[in-house]
Short mmCIF file of C-alpha atoms and ligand atoms in Angstrom, two decimals:
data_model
loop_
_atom_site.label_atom_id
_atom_site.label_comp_id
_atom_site.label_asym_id
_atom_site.label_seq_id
_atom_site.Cartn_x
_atom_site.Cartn_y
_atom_site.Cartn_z
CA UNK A 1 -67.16 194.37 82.96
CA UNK A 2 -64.67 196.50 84.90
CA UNK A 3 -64.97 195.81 88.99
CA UNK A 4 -63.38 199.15 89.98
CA UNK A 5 -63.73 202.67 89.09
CA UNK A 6 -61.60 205.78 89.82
CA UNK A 7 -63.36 209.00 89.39
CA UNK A 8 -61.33 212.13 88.46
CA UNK A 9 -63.37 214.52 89.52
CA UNK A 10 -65.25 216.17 92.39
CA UNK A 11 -68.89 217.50 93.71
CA UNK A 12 -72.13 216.20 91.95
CA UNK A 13 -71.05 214.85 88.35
CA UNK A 14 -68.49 212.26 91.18
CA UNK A 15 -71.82 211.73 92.76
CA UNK A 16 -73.31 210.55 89.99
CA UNK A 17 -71.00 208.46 88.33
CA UNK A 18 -70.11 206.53 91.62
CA UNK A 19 -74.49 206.16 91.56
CA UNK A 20 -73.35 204.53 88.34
CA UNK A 21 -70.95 202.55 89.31
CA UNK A 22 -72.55 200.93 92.15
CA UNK A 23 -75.44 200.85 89.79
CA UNK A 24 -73.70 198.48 87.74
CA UNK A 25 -72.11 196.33 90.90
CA UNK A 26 -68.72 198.15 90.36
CA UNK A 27 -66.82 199.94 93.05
CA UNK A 28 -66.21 203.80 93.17
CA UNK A 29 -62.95 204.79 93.56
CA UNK A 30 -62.60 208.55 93.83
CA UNK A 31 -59.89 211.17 94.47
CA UNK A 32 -59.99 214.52 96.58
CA UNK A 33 -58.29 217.93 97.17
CA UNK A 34 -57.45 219.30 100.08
CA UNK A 35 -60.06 221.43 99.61
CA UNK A 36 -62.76 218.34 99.72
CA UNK A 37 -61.33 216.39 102.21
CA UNK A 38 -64.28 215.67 104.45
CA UNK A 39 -66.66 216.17 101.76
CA UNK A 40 -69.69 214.04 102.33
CA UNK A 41 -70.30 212.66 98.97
CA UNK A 42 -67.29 211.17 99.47
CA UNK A 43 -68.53 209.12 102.53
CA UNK A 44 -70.52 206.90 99.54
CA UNK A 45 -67.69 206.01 97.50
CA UNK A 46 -65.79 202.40 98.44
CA UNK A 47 -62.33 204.35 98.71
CA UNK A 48 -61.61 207.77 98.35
CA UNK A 49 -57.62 209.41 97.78
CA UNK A 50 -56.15 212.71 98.25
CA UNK A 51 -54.78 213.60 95.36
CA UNK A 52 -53.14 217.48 96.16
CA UNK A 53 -53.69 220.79 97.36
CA UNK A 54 -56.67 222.78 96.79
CA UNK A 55 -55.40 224.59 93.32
CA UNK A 56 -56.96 222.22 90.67
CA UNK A 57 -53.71 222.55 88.53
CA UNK A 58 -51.97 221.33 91.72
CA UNK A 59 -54.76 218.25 92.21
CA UNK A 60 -57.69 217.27 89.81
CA UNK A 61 -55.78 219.06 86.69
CA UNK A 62 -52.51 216.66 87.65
CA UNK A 63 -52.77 213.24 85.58
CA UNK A 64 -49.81 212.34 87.60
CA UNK A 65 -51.15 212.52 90.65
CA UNK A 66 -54.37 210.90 89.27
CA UNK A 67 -52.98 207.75 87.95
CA UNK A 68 -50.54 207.12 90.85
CA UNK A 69 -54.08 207.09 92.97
CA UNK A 70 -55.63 204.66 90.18
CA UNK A 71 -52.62 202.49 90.38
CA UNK A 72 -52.72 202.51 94.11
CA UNK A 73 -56.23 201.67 94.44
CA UNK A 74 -55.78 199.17 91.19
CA UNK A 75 -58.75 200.24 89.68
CA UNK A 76 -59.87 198.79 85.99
CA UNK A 77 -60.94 202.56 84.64
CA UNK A 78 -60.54 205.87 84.96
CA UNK A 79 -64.29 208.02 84.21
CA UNK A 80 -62.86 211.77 84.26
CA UNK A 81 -66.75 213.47 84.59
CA UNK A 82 -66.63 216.67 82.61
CA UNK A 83 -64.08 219.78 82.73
CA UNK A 84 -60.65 219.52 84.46
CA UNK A 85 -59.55 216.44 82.40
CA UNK A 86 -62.16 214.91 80.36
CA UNK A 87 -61.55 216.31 76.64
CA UNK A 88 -57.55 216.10 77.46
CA UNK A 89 -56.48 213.31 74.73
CA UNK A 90 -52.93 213.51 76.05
CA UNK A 91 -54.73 212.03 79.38
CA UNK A 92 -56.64 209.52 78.03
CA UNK A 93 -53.60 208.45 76.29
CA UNK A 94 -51.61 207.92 79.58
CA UNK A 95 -54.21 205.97 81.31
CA UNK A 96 -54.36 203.62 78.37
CA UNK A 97 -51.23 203.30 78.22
CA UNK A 98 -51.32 202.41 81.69
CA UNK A 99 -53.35 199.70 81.21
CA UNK A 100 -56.12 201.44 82.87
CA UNK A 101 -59.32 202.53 80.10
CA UNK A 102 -60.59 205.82 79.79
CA UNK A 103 -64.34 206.53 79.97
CA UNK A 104 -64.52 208.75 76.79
CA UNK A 105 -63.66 208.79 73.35
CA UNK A 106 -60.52 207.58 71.13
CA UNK A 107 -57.87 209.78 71.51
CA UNK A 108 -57.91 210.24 68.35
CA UNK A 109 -61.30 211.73 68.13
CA UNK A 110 -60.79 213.80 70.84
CA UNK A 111 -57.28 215.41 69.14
CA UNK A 112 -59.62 216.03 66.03
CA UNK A 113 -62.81 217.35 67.47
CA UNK A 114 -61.21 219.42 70.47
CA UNK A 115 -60.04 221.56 67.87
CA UNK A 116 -62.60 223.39 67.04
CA UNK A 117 -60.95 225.03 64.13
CA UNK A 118 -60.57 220.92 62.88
CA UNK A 119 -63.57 220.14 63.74
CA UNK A 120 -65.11 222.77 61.66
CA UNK A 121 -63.12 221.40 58.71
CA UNK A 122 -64.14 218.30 59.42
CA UNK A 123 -68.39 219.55 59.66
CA UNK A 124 -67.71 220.83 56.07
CA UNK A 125 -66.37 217.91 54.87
CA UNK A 126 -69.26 216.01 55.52
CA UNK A 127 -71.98 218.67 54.52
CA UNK A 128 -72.44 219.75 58.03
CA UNK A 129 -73.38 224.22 57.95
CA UNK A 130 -70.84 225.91 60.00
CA UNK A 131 -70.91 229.17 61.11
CA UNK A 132 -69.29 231.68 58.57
CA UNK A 133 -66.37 232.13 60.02
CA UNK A 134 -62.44 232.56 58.86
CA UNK A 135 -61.00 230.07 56.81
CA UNK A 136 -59.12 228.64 59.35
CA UNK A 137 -56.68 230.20 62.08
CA UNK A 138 -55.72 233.52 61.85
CA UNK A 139 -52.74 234.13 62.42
CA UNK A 140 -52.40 237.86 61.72
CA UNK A 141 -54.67 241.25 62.28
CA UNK A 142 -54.26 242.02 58.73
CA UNK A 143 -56.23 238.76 57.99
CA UNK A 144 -58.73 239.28 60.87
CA UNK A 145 -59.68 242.37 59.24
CA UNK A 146 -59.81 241.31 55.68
CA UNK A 147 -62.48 238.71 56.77
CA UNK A 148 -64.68 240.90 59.15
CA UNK A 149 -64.69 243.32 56.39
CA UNK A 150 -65.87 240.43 54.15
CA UNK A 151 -68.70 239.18 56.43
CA UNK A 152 -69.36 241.85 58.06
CA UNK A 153 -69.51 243.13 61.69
CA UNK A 154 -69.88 242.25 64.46
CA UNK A 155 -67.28 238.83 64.64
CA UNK A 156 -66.52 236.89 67.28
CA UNK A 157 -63.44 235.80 68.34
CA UNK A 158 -62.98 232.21 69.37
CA UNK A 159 -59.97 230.12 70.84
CA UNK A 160 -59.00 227.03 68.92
CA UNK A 161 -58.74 225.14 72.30
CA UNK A 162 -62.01 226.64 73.61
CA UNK A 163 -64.07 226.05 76.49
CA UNK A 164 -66.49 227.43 79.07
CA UNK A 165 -66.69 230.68 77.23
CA UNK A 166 -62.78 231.64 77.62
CA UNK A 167 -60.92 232.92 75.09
CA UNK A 168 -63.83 234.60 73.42
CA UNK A 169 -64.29 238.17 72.27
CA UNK A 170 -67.24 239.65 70.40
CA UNK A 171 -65.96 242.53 68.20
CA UNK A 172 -67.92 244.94 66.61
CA UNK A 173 -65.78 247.47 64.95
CA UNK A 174 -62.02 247.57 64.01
CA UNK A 175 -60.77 248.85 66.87
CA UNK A 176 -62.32 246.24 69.28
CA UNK A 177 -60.97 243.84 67.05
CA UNK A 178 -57.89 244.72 67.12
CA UNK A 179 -57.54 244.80 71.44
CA UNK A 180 -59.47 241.81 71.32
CA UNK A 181 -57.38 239.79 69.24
CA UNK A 182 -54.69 240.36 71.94
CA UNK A 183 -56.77 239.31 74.30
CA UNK A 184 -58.62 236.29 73.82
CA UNK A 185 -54.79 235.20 72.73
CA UNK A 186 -53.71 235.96 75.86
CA UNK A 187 -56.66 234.26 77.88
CA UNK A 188 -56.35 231.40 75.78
CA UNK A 189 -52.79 231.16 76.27
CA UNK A 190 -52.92 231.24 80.03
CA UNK A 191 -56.42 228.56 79.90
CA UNK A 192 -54.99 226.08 77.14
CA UNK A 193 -51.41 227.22 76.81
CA UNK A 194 -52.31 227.18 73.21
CA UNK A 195 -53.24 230.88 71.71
CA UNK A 196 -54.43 229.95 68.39
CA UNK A 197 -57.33 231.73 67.38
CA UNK A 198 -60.38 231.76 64.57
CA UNK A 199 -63.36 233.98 64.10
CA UNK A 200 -66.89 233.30 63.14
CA UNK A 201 -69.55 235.64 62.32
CA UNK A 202 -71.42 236.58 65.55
CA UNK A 203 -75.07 235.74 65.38
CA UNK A 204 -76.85 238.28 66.74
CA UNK A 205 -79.77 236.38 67.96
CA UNK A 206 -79.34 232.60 67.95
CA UNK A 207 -80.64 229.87 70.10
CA UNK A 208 -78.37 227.18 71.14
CA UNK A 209 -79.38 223.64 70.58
CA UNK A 210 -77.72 220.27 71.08
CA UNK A 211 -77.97 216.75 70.17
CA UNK A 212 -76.66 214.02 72.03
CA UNK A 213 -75.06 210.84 70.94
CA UNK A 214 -73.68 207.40 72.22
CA UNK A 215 -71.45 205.83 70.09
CA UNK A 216 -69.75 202.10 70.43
CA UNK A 217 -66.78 200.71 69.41
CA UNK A 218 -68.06 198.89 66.37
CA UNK A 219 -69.11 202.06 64.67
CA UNK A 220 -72.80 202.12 65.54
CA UNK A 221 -73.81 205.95 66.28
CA UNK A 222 -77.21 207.04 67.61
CA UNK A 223 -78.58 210.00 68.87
CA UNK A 224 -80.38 210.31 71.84
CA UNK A 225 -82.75 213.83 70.51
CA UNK A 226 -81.68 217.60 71.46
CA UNK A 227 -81.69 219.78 74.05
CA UNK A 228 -82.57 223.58 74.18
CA UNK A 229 -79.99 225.46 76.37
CA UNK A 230 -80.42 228.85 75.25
CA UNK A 231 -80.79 230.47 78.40
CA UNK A 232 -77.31 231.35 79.65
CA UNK A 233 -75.56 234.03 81.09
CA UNK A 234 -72.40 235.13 80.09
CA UNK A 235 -72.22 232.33 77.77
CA UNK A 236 -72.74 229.64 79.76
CA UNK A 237 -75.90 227.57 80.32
CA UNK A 238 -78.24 228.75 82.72
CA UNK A 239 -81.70 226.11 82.01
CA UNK A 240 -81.78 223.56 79.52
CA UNK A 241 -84.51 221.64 78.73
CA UNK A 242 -85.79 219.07 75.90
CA UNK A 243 -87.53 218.76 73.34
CA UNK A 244 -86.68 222.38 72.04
CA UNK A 245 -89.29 224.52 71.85
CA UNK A 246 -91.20 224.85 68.48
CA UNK A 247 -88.43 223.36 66.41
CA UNK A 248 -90.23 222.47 63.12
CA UNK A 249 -89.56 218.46 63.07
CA UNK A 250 -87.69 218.44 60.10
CA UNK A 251 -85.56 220.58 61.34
CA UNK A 252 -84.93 218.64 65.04
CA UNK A 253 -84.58 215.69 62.31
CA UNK A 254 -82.14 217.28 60.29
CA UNK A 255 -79.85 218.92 63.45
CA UNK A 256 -79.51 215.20 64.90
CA UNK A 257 -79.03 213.16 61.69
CA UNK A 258 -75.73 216.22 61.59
CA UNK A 259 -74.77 215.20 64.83
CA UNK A 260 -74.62 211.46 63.75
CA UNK A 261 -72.79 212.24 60.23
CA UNK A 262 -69.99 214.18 62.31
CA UNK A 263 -69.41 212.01 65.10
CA UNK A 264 -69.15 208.58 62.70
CA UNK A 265 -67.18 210.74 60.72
CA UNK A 266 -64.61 211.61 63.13
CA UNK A 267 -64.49 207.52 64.22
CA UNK A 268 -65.72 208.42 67.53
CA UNK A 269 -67.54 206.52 70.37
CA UNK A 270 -68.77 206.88 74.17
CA UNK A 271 -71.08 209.85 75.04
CA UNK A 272 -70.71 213.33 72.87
CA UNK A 273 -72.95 216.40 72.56
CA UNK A 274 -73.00 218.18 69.12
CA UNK A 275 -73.70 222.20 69.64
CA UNK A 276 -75.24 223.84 67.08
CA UNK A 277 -76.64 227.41 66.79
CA UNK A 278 -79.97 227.86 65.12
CA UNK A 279 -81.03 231.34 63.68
CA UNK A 280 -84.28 233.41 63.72
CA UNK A 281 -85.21 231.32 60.27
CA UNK A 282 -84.17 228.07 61.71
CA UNK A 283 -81.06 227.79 59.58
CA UNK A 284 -78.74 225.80 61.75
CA UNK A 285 -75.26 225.95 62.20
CA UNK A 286 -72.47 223.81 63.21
CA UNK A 287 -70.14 225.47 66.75
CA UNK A 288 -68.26 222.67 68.49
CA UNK A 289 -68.31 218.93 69.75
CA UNK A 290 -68.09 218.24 73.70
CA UNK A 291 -66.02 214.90 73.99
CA UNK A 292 -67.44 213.50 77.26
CA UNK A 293 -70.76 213.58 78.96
CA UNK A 294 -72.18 217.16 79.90
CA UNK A 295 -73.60 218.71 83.45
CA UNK A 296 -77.24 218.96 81.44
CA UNK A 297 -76.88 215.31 80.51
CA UNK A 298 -80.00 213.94 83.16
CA UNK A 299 -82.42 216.12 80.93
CA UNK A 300 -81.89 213.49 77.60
CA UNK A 301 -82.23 210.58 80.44
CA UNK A 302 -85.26 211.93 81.81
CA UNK A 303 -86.96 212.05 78.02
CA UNK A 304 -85.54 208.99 76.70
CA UNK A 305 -85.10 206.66 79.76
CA UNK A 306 -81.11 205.96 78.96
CA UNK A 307 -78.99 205.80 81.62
CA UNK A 308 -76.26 207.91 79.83
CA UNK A 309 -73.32 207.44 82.10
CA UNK A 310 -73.93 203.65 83.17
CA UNK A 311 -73.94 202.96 79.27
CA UNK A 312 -70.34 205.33 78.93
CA UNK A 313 -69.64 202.73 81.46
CA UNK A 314 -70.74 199.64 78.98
CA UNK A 315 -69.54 201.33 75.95
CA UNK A 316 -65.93 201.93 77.86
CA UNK A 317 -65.92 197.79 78.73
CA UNK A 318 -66.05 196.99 75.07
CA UNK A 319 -70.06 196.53 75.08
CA UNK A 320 -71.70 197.26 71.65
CA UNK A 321 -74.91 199.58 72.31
CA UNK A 322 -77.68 197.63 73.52
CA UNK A 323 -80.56 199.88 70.96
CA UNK A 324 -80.79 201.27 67.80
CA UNK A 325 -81.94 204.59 66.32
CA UNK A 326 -85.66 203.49 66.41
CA UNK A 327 -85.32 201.82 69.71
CA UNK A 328 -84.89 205.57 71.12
CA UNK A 329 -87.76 207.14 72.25
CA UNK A 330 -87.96 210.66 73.40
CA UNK A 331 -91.45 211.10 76.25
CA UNK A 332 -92.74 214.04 77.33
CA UNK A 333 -90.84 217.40 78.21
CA UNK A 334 -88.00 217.42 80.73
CA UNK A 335 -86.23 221.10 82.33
CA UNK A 336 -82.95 221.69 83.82
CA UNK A 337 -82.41 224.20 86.39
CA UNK A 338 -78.42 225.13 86.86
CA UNK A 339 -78.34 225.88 90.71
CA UNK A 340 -74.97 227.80 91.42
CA UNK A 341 -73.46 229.16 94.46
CA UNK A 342 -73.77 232.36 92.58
CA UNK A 343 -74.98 236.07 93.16
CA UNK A 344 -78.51 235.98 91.09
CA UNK A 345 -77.64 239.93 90.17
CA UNK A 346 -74.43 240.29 89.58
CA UNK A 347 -73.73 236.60 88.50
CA UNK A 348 -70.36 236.42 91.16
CA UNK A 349 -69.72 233.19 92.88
CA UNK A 350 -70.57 233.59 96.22
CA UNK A 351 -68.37 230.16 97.72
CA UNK A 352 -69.34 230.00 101.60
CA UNK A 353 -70.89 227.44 104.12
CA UNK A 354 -74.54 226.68 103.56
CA UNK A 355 -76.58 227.14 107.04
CA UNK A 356 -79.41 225.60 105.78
CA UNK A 357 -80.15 222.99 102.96
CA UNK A 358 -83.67 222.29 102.11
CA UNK A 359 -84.08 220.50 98.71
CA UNK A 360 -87.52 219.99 97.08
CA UNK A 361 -88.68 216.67 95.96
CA UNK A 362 -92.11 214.70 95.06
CA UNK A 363 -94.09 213.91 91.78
CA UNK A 364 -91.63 214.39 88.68
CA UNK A 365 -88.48 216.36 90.43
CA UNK A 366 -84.99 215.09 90.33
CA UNK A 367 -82.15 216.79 91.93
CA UNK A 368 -78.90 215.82 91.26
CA UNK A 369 -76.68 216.99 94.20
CA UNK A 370 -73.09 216.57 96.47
CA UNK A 371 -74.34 219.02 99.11
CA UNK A 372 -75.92 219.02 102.81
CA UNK A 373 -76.66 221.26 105.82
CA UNK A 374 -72.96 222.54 106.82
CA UNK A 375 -71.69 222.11 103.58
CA UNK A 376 -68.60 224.48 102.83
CA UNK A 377 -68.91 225.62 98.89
CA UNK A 378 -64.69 226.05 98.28
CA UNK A 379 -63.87 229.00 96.27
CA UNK A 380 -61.06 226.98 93.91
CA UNK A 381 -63.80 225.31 91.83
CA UNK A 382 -66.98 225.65 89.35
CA UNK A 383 -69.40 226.88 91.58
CA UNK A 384 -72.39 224.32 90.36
CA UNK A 385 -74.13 223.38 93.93
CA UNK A 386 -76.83 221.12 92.69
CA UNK A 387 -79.18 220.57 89.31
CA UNK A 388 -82.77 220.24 89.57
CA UNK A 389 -85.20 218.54 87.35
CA UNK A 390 -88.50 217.86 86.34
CA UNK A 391 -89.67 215.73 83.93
CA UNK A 392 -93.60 215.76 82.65
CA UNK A 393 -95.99 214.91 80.04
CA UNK A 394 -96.06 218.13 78.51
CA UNK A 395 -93.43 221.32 78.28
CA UNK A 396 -96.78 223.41 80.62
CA UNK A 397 -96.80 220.71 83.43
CA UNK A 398 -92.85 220.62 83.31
CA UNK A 399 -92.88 224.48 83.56
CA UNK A 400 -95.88 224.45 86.66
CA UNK A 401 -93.83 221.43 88.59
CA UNK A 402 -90.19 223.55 88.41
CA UNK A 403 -91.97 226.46 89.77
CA UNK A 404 -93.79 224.57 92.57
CA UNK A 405 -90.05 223.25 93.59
CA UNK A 406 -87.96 226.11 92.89
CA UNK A 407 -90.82 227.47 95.00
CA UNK A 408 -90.13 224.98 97.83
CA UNK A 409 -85.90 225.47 97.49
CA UNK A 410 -84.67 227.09 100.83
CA UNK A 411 -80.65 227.33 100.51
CA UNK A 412 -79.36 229.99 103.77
CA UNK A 413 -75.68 231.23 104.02
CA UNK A 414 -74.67 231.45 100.52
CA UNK A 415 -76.39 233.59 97.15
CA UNK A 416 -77.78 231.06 94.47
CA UNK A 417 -79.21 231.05 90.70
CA UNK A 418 -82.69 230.07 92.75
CA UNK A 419 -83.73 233.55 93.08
CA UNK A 420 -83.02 233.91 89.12
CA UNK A 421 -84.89 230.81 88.26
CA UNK A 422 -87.87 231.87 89.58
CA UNK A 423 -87.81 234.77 87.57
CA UNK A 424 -87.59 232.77 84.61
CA UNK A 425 -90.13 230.51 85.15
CA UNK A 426 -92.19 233.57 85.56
CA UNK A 427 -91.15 235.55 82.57
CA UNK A 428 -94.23 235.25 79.67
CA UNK A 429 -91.76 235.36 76.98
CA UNK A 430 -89.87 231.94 78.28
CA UNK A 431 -93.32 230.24 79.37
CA UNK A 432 -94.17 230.61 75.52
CA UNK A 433 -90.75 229.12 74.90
CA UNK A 434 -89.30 232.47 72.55
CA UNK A 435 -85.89 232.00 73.83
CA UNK A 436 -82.44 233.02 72.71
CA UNK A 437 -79.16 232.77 74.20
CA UNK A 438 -79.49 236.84 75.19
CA UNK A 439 -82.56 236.40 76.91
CA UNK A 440 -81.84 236.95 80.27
CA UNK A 441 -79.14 239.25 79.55
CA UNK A 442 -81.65 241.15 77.44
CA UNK A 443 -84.60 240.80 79.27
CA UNK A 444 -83.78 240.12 82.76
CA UNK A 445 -80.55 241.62 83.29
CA UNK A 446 -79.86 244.46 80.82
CA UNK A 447 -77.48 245.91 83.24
CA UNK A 448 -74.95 242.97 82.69
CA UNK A 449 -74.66 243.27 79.15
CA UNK A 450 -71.00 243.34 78.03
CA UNK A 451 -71.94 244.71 74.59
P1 ADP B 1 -67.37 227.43 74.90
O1 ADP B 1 -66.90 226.07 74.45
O2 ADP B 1 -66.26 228.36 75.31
O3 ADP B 1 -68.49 227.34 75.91
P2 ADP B 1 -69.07 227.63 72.53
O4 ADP B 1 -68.51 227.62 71.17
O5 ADP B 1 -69.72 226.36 73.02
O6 ADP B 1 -67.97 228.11 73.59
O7 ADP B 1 -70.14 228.78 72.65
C1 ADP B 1 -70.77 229.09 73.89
C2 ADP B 1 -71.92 230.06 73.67
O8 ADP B 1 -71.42 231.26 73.04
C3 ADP B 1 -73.03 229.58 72.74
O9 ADP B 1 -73.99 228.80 73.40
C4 ADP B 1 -73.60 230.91 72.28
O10 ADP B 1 -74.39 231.50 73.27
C5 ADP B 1 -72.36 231.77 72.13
N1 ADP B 1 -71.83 231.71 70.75
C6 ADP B 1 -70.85 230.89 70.29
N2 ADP B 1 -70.60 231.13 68.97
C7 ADP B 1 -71.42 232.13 68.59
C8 ADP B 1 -71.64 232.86 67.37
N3 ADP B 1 -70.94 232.61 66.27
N4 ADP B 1 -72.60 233.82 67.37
C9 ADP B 1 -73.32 234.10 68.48
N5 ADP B 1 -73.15 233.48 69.66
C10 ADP B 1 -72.22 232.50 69.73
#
């Protein structure tokens, strides 16, 4: 087993994996902006490094600067959390090369699957439904309209190198897809310096579900169930929660057997989330693979008891998994709550020092957080303050428990999702669990609606 750990990455997910770390009896190394210096999660780490200047491309995006502070501090691993480095193979190929492992997937894998264009090919191959969608980049307007003619409008446009929503242009008419073509090449060209481009029919009312799945290096795959993170805003996930709601079981059954087919497919191992989207007739649908563990990951260890990131930890050392499939049970219902340093309206970061920090806690709540009392949210980053969890017998006590703590929640000086959440948790149509990924755009916040 390794004895030190650098962590390449900042706020709560460096929280928890250095929880992980000393969970295991290894030491947490982690690295720092200038922007975090002082930061008090990074009081419980054994050694923490400044890395660069606030600008993440000048600090946690830097792999330079990263494995000069991993050689310094002689660590045995590098875990890179999720965003800023985690899915870049080119990165986990330097660190290995170093001498130092990555936490994550073969490189390999993580060439293949990043694409999502490839790893649609790859989801066909192996009988996996994909969206309808273009054959495979398009390179010219002329072909962009040829296929939304085909399928029909609207389309959405999609980056090859996609991630956290940018790059990604619904079009419902020729013209719109025509500007946004230009566009989402030009976003993805400034986000991924890569401008490629596909489309895929847009799904007019989908929910999004995931599986998740540890992998070893032996081969062995498993999944670990799905969770149900259709309620987002602007495309990104607002509460997630598992097991999805009303999901006939042969259909949960059928999404995560997909998720194991594609993953042993692409020779993968360490932790992975499959995304699929399901449609009004539970016809599901194949969107992309995240290569590293994700921010909703504590709802699939409240259900099934896993420690996800302490066995990333054991997979990364060389360990083969320690269950099988039917060793892996899923108990009771367990809910995410996104808390962001956001405006609950308007859906704006609102970065700032908190005044006052009151968290909730007792029976069934788990909050997963970096921040305290005096805590200065920096502007440079993902605004993600804290995540709060509940985990019950039942999908009704979950939903009674998140409102009694969202309830008892003060945060002063900044805006947060809080106020949002408790809308949610009061909204009929989400108690009953008839969710889609436009729901609160639709129902709660009609005046945000891009189109
Ligand atoms: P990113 O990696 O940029 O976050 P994803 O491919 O994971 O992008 O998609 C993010 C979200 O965008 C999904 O959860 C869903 O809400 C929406 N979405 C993606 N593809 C489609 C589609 N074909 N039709 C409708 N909505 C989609």
């Amino acid at each position: 087993m390794f004895q030190r750990i650098l962590i390449a990455n900042r706020g709560e997910v460096a929280l928890r994996v250095i929880r992980a770390c000393h969970d295991l009896g290894i030491e947490a190394v982690v690295v720092y902006s200038e922007a975090d210096r002082g930061a008090p999660y990074l009081r419980l780490a054994d050694q923490a490094i400044c890395i660069g200047p606030a600008a993440a491309t000048e600090s946690y995006l830097k792999p330079a600067n990263i494995i000069k502070a991993a050689e310094m501090a002689n660590v045995n691993a590098i875990h890179p959390g999720y965003g800023f480095l985690s899915e870049k193979a080119d990165f986990a190929h330097m660190c290995r090369a170093c001498g130092i492992e990555f936490i994550g997937p073969p490189e390999e894998a993580m060439r293949r699957l990043g694409d999502k264009n490839e790893a649609r090919k790859l989801a066909k191959q192996v009988g996996v439904p994909v969206v309808p969608g273009s054959e495979g980049l398009v390179e010219s307007d002329k072909e962009a309209l040829a296929f939304a003619e085909a399928v029909g409008y609207p389309v959405l446009i999609k980056a090859a190198a996609g991630g956290g929503g940018k790059g990604m242009r619904i079009a419902r008419n020729e013209m719109t897809l025509i500007s946004g073509l230009n566009a989402a090449r030009q976003e993805a060209q400034s986000a991924f310096k890569d401008s490629s481009i596909y489309l895929e029919k847009y799904l007019e009312i989908a929910r999004h579900i995931e599986v998740q799945i540890l992998g070893d290096r032996n081969g062995e795959v498993v999944h670990l169930w799905e969770r149900e993170c259709s309620m987002q805003r602007k495309h990104q996930k607002l509460v997630e929660e598992s097991p999805a709601p009303h999901l006939p079981t042969s259909v949960r059954e059928a999404i995560c057997d997909a998720a194991v087919r594609l993953t042993k497919a692409a020779g993968y191992y360490n932790a992975g989330t499959c995304e699929f989207l399901v449609d009004p007739q539970n016809r599901f649908y194949f969107i992309e693979v995240n290569a590293r563990i994700q921010v909703e990951h504590p709802v699939t260890e409240l259900v099934t008891g896993v420690d996800l990131v302490r066995e990333q930890i054991r997979i990364a050392a060389g360990e083969p998994l320690r269950f099988q499939q039917s060793d892996i049970e899923h108990r009771g219902c367990a809910i995410e709550c996104r808390i962001n340093a956001e405006d609950s309206q308007t859906f704006r970061p609102s970065p700032g020092t908190i005044s006052h920090w009151q968290p909730p806690g007792g029976p069934g709540v788990r909050l997963d957080s970096h921040v305290i009392t005096g805590y200065k949210v920096p502007s440079y980053y993902d605004s993600l303050i804290a995540k709060l969890l509940v985990h019950q017998p039942t999908r009704a006590d979950a939903i009674a428990v998140m409102r009694r703590a969202l309830a008892e929640f003060r945060v002063e000086g900044i805006h947060t999702t809080i106020a949002l959440h408790r809308e949610i948790f009061n909204t009929s149509a989400f108690v009953d669990g008839r969710v889609d990924t436009k729901f609160v755009e639709r129902v709660l916040r009609p005046e945000t609606q891009s189109n």
